[in-house]
Every structure is written in C-alpha cells, then in structure tokens.
XYZ file of C-alpha atoms in Angstrom:
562
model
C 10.820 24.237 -3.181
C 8.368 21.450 -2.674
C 6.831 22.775 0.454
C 6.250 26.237 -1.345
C 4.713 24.233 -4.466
C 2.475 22.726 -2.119
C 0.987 25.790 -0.139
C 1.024 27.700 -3.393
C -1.021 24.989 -5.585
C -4.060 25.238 -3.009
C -3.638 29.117 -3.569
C -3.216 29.497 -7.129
C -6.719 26.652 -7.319
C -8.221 29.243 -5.270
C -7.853 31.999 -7.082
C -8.642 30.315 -10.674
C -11.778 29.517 -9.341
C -12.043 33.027 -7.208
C -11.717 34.458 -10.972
C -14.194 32.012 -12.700
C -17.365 31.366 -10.087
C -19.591 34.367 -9.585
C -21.242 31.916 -7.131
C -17.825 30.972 -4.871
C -17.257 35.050 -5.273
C -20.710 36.095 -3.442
C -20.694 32.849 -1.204
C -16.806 33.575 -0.131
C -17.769 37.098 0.198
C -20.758 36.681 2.121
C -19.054 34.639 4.059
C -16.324 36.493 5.152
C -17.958 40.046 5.792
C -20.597 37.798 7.985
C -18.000 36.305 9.686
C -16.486 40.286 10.436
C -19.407 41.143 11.488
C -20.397 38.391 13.663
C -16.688 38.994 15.387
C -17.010 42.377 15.712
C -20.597 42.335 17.707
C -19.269 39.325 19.634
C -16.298 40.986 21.047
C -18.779 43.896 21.574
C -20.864 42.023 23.491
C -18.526 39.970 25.610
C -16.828 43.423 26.186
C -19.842 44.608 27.754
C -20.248 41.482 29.625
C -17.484 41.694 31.331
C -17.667 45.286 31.756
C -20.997 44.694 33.488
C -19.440 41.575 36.125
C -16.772 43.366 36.767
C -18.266 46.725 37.541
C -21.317 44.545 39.734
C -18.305 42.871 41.422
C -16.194 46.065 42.164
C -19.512 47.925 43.965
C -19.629 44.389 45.711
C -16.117 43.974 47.194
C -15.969 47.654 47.867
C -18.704 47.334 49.991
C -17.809 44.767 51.797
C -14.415 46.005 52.455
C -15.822 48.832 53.698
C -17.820 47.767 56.210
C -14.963 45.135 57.258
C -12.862 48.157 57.722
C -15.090 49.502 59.647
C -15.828 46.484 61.631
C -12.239 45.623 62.021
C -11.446 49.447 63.945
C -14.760 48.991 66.034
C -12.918 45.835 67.181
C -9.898 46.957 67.368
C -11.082 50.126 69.415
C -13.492 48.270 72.046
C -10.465 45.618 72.979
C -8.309 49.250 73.577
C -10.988 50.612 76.103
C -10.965 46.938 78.515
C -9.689 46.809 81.557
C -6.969 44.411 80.210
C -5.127 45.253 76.776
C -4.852 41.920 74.569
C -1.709 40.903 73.080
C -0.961 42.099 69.510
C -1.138 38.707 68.193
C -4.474 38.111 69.896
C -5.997 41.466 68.676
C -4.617 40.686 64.930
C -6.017 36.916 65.398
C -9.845 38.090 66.601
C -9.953 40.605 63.938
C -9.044 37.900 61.142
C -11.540 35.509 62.769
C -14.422 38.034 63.087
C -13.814 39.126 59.325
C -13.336 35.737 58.475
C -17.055 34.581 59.688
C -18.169 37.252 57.983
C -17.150 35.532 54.464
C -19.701 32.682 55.028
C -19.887 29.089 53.493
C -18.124 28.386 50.996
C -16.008 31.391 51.716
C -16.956 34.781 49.287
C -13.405 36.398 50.065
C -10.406 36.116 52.212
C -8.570 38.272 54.387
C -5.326 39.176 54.734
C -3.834 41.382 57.681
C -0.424 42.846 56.864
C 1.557 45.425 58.526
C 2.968 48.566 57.308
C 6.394 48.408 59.315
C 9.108 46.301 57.526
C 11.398 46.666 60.645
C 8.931 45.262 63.321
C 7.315 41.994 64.562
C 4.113 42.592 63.909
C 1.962 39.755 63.620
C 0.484 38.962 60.138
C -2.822 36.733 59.327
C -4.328 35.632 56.471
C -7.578 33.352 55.902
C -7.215 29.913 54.081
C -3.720 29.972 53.488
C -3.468 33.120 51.640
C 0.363 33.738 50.684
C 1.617 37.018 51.466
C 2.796 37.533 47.632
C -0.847 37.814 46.303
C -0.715 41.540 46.983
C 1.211 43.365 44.630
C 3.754 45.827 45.947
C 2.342 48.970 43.513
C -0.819 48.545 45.498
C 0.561 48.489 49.054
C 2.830 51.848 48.372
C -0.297 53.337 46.815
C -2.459 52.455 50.302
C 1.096 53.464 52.505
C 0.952 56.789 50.576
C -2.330 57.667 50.001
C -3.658 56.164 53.521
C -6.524 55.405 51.129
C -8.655 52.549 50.304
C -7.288 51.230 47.306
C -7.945 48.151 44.739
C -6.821 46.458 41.858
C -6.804 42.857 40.005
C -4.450 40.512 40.364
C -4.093 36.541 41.038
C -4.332 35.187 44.526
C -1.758 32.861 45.455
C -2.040 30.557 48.088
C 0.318 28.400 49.827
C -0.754 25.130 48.696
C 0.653 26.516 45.102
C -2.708 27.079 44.076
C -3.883 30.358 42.212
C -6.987 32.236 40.650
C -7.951 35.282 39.307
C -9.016 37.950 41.864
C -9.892 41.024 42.874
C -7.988 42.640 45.529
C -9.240 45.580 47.800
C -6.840 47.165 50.438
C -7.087 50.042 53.057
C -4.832 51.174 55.962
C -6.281 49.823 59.966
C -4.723 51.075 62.826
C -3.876 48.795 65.446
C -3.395 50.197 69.311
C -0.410 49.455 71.030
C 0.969 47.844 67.602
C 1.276 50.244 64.936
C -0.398 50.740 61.367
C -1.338 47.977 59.310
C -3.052 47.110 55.961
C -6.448 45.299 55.729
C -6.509 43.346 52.239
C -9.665 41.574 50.996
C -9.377 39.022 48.393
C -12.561 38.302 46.306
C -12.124 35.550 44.239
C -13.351 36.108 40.024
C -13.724 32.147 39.250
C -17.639 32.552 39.374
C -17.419 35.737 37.257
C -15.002 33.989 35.014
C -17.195 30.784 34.397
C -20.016 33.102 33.405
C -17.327 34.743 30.962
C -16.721 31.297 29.669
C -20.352 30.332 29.515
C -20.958 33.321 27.711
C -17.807 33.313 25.324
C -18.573 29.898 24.248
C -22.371 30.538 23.545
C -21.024 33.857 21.648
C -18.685 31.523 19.593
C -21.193 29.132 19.047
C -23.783 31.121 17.648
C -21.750 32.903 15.237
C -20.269 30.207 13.836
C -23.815 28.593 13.308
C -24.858 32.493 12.189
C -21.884 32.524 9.870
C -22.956 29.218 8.277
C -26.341 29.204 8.328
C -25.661 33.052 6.080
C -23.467 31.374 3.639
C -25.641 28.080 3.024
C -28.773 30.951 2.999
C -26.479 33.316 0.197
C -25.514 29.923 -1.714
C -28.720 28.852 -2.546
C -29.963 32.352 -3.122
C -27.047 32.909 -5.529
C -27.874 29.759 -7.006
C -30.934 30.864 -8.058
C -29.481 33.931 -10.209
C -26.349 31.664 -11.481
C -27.684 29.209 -12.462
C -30.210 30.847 -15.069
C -26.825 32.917 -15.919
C -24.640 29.859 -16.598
C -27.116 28.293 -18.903
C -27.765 31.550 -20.688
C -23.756 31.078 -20.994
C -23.967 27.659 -22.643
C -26.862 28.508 -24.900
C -25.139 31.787 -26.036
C -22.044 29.190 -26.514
C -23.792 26.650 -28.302
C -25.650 29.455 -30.361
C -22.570 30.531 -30.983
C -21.067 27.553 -32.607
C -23.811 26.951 -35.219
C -26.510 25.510 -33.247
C -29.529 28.190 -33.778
C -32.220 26.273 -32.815
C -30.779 26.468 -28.994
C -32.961 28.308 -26.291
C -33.322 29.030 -22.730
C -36.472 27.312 -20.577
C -39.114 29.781 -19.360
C -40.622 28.414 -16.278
C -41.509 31.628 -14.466
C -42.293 34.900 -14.969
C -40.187 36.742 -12.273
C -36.639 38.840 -13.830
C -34.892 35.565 -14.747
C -37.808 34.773 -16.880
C -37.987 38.087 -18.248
C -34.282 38.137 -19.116
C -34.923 34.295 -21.029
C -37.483 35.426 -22.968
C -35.741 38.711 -24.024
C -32.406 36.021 -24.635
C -34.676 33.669 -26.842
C -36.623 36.790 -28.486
C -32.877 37.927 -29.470
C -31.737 34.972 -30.542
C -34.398 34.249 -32.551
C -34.037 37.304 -34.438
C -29.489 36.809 -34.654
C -30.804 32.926 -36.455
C -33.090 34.317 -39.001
C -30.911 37.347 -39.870
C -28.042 34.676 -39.848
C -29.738 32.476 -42.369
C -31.097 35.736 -44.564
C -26.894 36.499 -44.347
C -26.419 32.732 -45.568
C -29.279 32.868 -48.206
C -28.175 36.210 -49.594
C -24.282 34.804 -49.636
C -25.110 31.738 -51.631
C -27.494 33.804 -54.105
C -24.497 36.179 -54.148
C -22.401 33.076 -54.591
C -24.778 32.022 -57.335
C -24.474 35.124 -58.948
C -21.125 35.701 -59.209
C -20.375 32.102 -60.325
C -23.459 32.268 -63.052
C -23.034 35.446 -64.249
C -19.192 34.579 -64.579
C -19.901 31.458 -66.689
C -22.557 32.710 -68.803
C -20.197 35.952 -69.650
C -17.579 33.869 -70.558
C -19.334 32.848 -74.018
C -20.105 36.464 -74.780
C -16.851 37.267 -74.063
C -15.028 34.467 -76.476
C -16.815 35.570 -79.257
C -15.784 39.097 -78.479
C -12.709 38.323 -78.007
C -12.066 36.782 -81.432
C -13.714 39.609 -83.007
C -11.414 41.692 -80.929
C -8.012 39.635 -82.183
C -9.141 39.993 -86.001
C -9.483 43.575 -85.621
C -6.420 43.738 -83.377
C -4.465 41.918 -85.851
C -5.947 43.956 -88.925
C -5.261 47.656 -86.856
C -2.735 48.675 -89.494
C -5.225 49.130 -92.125
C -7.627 51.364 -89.944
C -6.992 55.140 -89.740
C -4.930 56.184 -86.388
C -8.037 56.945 -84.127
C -9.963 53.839 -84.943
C -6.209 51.823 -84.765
C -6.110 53.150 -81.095
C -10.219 52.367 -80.202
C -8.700 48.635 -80.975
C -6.195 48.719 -79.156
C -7.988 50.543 -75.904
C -10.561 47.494 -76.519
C -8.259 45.041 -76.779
C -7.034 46.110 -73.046
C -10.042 46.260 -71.390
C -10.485 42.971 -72.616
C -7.599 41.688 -71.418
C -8.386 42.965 -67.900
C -12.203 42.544 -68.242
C -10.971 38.196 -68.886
C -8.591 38.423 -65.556
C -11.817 39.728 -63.457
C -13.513 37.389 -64.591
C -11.144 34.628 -63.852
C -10.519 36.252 -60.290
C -14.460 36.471 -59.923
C -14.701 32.551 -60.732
C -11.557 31.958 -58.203
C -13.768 34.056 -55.240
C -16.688 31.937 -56.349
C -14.924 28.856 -55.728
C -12.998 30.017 -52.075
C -16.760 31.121 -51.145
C -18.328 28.238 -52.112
C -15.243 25.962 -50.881
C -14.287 24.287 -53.493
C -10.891 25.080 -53.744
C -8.721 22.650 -53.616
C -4.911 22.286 -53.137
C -2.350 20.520 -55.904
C 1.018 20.230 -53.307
C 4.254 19.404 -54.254
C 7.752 20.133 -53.370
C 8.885 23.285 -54.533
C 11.682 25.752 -54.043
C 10.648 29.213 -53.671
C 14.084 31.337 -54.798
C 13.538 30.478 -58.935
C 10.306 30.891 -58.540
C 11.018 34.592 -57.283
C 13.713 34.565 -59.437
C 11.019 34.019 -62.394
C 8.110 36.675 -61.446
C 10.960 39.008 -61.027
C 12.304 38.612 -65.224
C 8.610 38.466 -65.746
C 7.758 42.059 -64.179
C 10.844 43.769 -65.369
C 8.215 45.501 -67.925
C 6.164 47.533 -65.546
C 9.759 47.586 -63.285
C 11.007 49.308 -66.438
C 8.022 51.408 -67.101
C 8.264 52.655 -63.065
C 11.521 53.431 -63.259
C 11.480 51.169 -60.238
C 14.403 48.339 -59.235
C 13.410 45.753 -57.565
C 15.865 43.562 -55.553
C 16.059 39.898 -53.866
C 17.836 38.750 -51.321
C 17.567 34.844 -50.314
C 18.874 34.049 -46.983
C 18.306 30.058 -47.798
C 18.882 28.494 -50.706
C 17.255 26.008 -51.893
C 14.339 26.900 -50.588
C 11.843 24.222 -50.113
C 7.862 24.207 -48.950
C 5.029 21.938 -49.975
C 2.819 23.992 -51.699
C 0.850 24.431 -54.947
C 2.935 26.488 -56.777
C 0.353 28.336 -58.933
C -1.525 29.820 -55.656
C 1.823 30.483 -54.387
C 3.172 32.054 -57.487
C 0.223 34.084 -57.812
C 0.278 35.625 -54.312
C 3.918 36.267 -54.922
C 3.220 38.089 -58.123
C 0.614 39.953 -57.028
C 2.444 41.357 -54.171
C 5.567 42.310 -56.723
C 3.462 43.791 -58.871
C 1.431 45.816 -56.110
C 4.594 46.688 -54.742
C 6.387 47.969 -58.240
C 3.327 50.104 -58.714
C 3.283 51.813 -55.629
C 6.989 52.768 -55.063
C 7.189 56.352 -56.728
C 9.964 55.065 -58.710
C 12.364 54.652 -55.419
C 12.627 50.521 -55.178
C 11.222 47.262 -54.088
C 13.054 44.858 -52.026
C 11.981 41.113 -51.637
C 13.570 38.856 -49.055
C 13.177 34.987 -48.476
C 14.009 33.154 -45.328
C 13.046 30.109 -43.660
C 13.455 28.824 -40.368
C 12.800 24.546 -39.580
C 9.200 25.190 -39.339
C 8.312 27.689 -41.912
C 9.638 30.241 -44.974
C 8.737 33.689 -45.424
C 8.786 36.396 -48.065
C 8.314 39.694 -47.679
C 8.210 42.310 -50.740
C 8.818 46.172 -49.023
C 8.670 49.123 -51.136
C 9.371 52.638 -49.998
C 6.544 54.301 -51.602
C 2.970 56.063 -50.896
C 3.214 53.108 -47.318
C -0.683 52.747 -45.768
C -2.450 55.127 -43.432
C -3.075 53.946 -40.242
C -5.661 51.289 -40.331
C -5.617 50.720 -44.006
C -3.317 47.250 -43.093
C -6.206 45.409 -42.259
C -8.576 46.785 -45.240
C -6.095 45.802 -47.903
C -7.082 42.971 -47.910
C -10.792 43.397 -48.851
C -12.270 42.804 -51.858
C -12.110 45.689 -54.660
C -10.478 47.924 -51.913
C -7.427 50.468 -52.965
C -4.856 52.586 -50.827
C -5.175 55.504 -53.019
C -7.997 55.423 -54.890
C -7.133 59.086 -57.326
C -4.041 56.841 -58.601
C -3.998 55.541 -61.641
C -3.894 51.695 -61.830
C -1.246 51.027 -64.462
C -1.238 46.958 -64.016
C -5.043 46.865 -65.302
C -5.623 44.572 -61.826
C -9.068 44.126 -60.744
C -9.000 44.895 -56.683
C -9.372 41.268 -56.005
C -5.776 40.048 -56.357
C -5.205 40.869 -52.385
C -8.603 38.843 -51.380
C -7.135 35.892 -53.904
C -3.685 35.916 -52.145
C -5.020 35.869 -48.466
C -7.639 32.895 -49.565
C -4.655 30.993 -51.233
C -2.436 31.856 -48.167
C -4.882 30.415 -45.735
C -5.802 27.413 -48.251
C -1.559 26.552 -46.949
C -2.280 27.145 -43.243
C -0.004 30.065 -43.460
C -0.430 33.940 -42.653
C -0.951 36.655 -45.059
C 0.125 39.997 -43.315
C 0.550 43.909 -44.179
C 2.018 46.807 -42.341
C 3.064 50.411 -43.385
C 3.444 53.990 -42.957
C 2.485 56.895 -44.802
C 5.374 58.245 -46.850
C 7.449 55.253 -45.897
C 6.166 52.615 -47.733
C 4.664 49.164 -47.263
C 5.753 45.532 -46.094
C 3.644 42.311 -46.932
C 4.818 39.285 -45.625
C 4.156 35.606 -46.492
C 5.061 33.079 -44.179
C 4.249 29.605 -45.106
C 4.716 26.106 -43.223
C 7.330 23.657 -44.726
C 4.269 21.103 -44.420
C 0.831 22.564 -45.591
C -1.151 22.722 -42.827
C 1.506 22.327 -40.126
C 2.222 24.899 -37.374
C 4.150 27.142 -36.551
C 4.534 30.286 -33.999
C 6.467 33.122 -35.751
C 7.590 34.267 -38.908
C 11.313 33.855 -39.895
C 11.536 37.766 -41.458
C 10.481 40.914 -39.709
C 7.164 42.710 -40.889
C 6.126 46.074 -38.695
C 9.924 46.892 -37.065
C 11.355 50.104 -38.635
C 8.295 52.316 -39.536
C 8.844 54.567 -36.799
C 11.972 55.613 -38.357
C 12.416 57.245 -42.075
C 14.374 55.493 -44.788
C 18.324 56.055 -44.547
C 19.487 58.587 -47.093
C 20.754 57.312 -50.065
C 18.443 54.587 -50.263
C 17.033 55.672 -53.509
C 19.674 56.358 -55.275
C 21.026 52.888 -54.519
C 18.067 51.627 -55.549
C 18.799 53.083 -59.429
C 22.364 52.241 -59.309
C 22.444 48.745 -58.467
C 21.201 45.317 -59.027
C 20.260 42.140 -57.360
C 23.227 41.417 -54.710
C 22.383 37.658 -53.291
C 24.229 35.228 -55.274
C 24.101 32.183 -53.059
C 23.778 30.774 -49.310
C 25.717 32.941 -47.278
C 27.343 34.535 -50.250
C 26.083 37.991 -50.663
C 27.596 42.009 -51.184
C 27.069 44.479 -48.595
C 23.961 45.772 -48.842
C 23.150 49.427 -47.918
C 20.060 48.486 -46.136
C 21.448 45.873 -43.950
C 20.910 48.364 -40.847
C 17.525 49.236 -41.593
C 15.589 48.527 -38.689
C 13.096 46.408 -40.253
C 15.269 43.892 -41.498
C 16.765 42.774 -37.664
C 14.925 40.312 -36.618
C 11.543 38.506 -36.755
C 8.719 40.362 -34.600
C-alpha cells in the first residue's frame, strides 16, 4: 500500500495542477505533440538512411560478387585446359587466394568456398578465419535449388568467437574434376552501422534540443497571455471582495491591453452602479426606518381615537358599529407592518442584536399552539406536535425564535384547506429542528426559494385571513440566520408544504445536516385517510419515547433526515 501511495501522490500532484495551470496545460502539451513529432520524422529519416546504405551496399556487394564469380570460373576453367590438372585442394586454394587479393587492405569482404556435396571430401576455404556457420542454411538450399545468385543479412562468425553484422552474397561455381560448389562473399556492415550510429545519435540529439528549445519557446510565449490572465483573475477576485478601487496595468496597446482596458472600463462601471445600489439601499434604509418612526405618532393618536370609538360602538347604528370595527382591524395590522417594517430596518441596517439564553423549545411550541387554536378553530384545521426529545434545549433568543415558529404555524394553519398541520421537533448533539407540514395548496415549482422574499405570496387571489403583512417569512429567515441556523421550504402543488428550522445547540456553532427530513415524500400523494385523522384526533406525543401510533408514521417524509 505504501509503494502505490507513493507512485500515486506524484500522479494525483500532476493532475491537480494539469487541472489548475493553463500554462503547465499548453507547455505539457506543446511538449508532448513536439516530442511526437520530432519521433515520428526521426524514425522517418533514419528509416531512409538506412534504406539508402543498405540499398548503396547491396548494388556494391552484388557487384563484386559478380565479377568474383566470374573471375573464380575463368580460373577455374584455364587450370582445366593445362597440360597438367591441379589437385582439388590446390584449385579451391588459388581461387580463395586470387579472390582474396581482390578484397584489398584492410580487407572489404571475405570469401568463403563451400561445397554442395555433404557426402564428399571436397576441400573448403574461407578468408580470415571465416567459420563455416556464418551462412545460414535457408540461403544455401535457396542457391542449391535455384542454382542462382542469392543474398541475404546475417552475422559473420569467425573462429576466433568474434562476430559482426554482414551482408552475405552466395552463387553456385563449378569446379572440374571436383564437383559443384558454392561461392559466398561476406561484406562486412560495421562501417554502414557506425554511420547508422553517427546518424541516430545526431537524430536523438537534435530532437531532444528541438523538443526543449519548443517548450522553453511555448513557455514564455504562454507566459505572456497568462500572466495578464492571472492578474485579471486576482483583480476580478479582489474586486470581488469589496475592493473597487482595484485595476489592471495598461502598458501596451496590443489584445492584452485591449482586453485591460475593456476589464477596467467594466469595472469601473460594476463600482459606481455598486455604490448607486449602496446609496439607494441606505436612502431606502432611511426611508423605511423614518417614515416608520414618524408614522408611529400619527398612528398613536389614531389609535386612541380608534379605542374610544371602539369601546363606544354600541351606541352607533349597525353600519357605522361595523366601519369601527373594520378600522379598528386595519389598525391592528397597519401597527404589526409597521413593527415588521422597523424590524427589516434594523436587519438591513445591522443592528440587530441577539438576547441568548437557554431555552427549551417543546413549551414553547406547546404555547403558540393554545395561542393559534383561534384561527385553528376558524380553519377547521388540527394541528398536531410530535416531540422526539424532550426537554428540548438551544441557546437562543426566544422572542426571534418564537416568532419564526409562530409565523410558520400560522402560515401553515392558513394554507391547509381545512385538512391538518403537523409540527415535529428533534434534535440531534449538534443541532434541533422543527418542521411545521401542512397538506394544503403545497408551492409550485420554484416558489420554495421566493417565499422567502419580502411582501411575496403563494397564491396571491386568496384571501389573507391572519391580517399578516408579507414580511413575516423575510423576518423569520433574518432571525434564523441572526442563530447561524438554516431557514428552509419545500413543497408540491396539491400536496402541501414543509418549512424546516434547524438551529445549533450553540448560536453560531456548526453543524452539517438537519435532524428532521424536509423535501422526502413529495413525489408521492398523501395516504388516504389522512384527513380524516386529522379531524378526529388530537396531539399524540406525551413524552420522550412515549407516544400513540401515529397514522403518518410511514409517510415518506418523515424517514429520515435528507
């Protein structure tokens, strides 16, 4: 296991920075097809090369065989006509000398004299101690058949142990008063194959110092486009992070300059639309906070005018008891905007502030639930609680928290078309969640993310019968992320909504998933009965552990956290 560790370290390094350096990408790449390239025309022209000796060499030797053929039976055919016949071993012997002269100083070939009868005593020669095994049987068979000169390449042996490359040209010589023989010459190849070494070596050579000199040439062209690149990275970075003033140098006025100046030109504009955004969000700021004080005064003294009448309607005739009352509610809801609008001033302007302490979540629940039984009541609606940890403890600030969790009751009550609301609590070591389902209107498919927006509604043709303002949602996600916890809707049309609230057991501590599901189970409609249920009975969690079956216990969306 260590040795693969090892060789795949260097690997996995190399492809990090394979993935990450447009300049090691061109440079490697360069590099690489050069190097292809360079191989591929080297072995080209070796090829040819050695085509070229070897072909010049072949036209050579043939020649020369030839004519020492032909020399050889001249010889051979004068000594028959004498007066006096030689010996066999004489006429072999003068024929291997005469050829032999013929290979000059140092020797150009050698000469071997063989002959074609196995079952004789022939005499055989040979020049410089030629051994009979340089000639390769295929080649003799191929002369003894063909009675044809012949050639091929092979290594010459000689007897000394010695050996070289060769090439080796054979015909058939009749010898009178002997028999048939074979006339070999041996032409040795070290000459052609120290030119093929000469000539490999200054291939090599060169295209290593080609290959090279192409990548150092592609590096520092490369550089010259990456490096304008990489710092238009780190501006665009730095820009990025709040530091506007950042630009790119113009020292040129080739593309790279071009593309600076059209980087500087653009960020110039993104900074002074960026601080018309940031002027235009504190005078919105402004506003909202002025206009929310200065209303406030107004709306006191309305207010008390509002009470006395309120107070008084029993004397006033039935339409202008009910103009009282209508104005006392729109007074009532017209205070709460306000309040929310002074609460978005402050998370805008960052001035909220946190007041933690150790609180358990379940009577808190346990409380917004009595207090919503009204509208529960008035929606025909049951709403339900299940606590799968009791006590319950976070550090929070329970009004935030007790806000977001009434908001998404009450949300919840008012869209569930009378069917039911469930909420759940349950923690894990790191964190607690909540989440409040209904089985209502649900959200259409990318309304999860909008819900959260300021003044934004699912259905906007329903009637809002909680007199809310469209802000509680924005309020609850600022107060969630005020904890350092997550804030999070999902949904389907028909099948109703899920809004989960998972908070850290220490406000602003980590954590890396949510102890209850939130988006498991929309793919599937509610189990029959459900509603019903809902009608007929009431809250079944009575402790830790302790609880009734419950008839959604196999919905999908309660197994597990996502």
């Amino acid at each position: 296991m260590k040795i693969l560790r090892f060789i795949s370290t260097p690997f996995r390094m190399g492809r990090r920075v394979w993935r990450r350096s447009l300049l090691f990408r061109v440079t490697t790449s360069t590099l690489l097809l050069s190097a292809l390239v360079v191989t591929v025309l080297g072995f080209s022209l070796l090829s040819r090369v050695t085509t070229g000796l070897l072909e010049s060499k072949d036209r050579s030797a043939i020649s020369e065989a030839s004519a020492g053929l032909g020399e050889a039976q001249r010889l051979l055919d004068a000594a028959n006509t004498g007066p006096a016949t030689p010996s066999a071993s004489r006429l072999v012997d003068s024929v291997i000398a005469t050829l032999g002269a013929r290979s000059g100083s140092p020797s150009a070939f050698d000469v071997l004299l063989l002959s074609s009868d196995a079952n004789t005593d022939a005499p055989e020669r040979g020049t410089n101690l030629v051994a009979v095994s340089s000639i390769p049987e295929g080649l003799r068979e191929s002369i003894q058949q063909t009675k044809r000169q012949s050639w091929t390449y092979a290594s010459i042996v000689f007897l000394d142990g010695r050996s070289t490359p060769g090439l080796i040209v054979g015909a058939p010589l009749l010898v009178p008063t002997v028999g048939p023989y074979e006339l070999y010459y041996l032409f040795n190849l070290d000459q052609e194959q120290e030119t093929l070494d000469l000539v490999s070596g200054a291939v090599v050579g060169t295209g290593i110092i080609l290959v090279i000199l192409v990548a150092v040439l592609t590096l520092l062209v490369t550089r010259q486009v990456v490096v304008p690149v990489r710092e238009a990275a780190r501006i665009a970075r730095r820009f990025s992070s709040g530091k506007l003033n950042e630009r790119m140098q113009v020292k040129k006025e080739d593309d790279l300059a071009q593309l600076a100046t059209s980087f500087n030109e653009m960020a110039q504009n993104l900074a002074m639309q960026i601080r018309q955004l940031e002027e235009l969000s504190l005078l919105q700021q402004r506003f909202v906070s002025d206009v929310s004080h200065e209303l406030r005064t107004p709306l006191t003294t309305i207010r008390m005018a509002a009470d006395v009448m309120y107070e008084d309607r029993g004397s006033f005739d039935m339409s202008t008891a009910r103009s009282v009352e209508l104005l006392q509610e729109q007074l009532d809801r017209f205070e709460s905007l306000l309040v929310d609008l002074l609460e978005i001033s402050r998370f805008d302007a960052g001035a909220a502030v946190l007041d933690t302490d150790r609180t358990d979540l379940v009577p808190m629940i346990e409380r917004i639930i009595h207090a919503t039984e009204p509208l529960a009541r008035r929606n025909d609606v049951k709403v339900r609680f299940a606590a799968y940890e009791r006590p319950a403890y976070v550090e929070c600030d329970p009004r935030r928290i007790d806000r977001v969790i009434r908001n998404l009751v009450d949300n919840a009550i008012e869209h569930a078309n009378g069917t039911g609301v469930v909420i759940e609590l349950a923690g894990d070591p790191s964190a607690v969640a909540v989440a409040v389902r209904d089985f209502g209107v649900g959200l259409m498919p990318g309304e999860a993310s909008l819900a959260f927006s300021r003044f934004w509604r699912a259905d906007k043709a329903r009637a809002r019968t909680t007199g809310g303002t469209g802000l509680g949602l924005a309020i609850a996600l600022e107060d969630t992320r005020l904890h350092g916890g997550w804030l999070e809707a999902a949904g389907e049309p028909g099948q109703g909504s899920c809004f989960r609230l998972t908070l850290p057991r220490i406000t602003g501590a980590s954590f890396t998933a949510s102890p209850l599901p939130l988006e498991e189970g929309f793919s599937r409609a509610v189990e029959p009965g459900v509603t019903e249920q809902f009608k007929d009975q009431s809250r079944t969690e009575t402790g830790p552990g302790t609880r009734e079956r419950d008839p959604l216990d196999t919905a999908p969306w309660r197994r597990g956290a996502p």
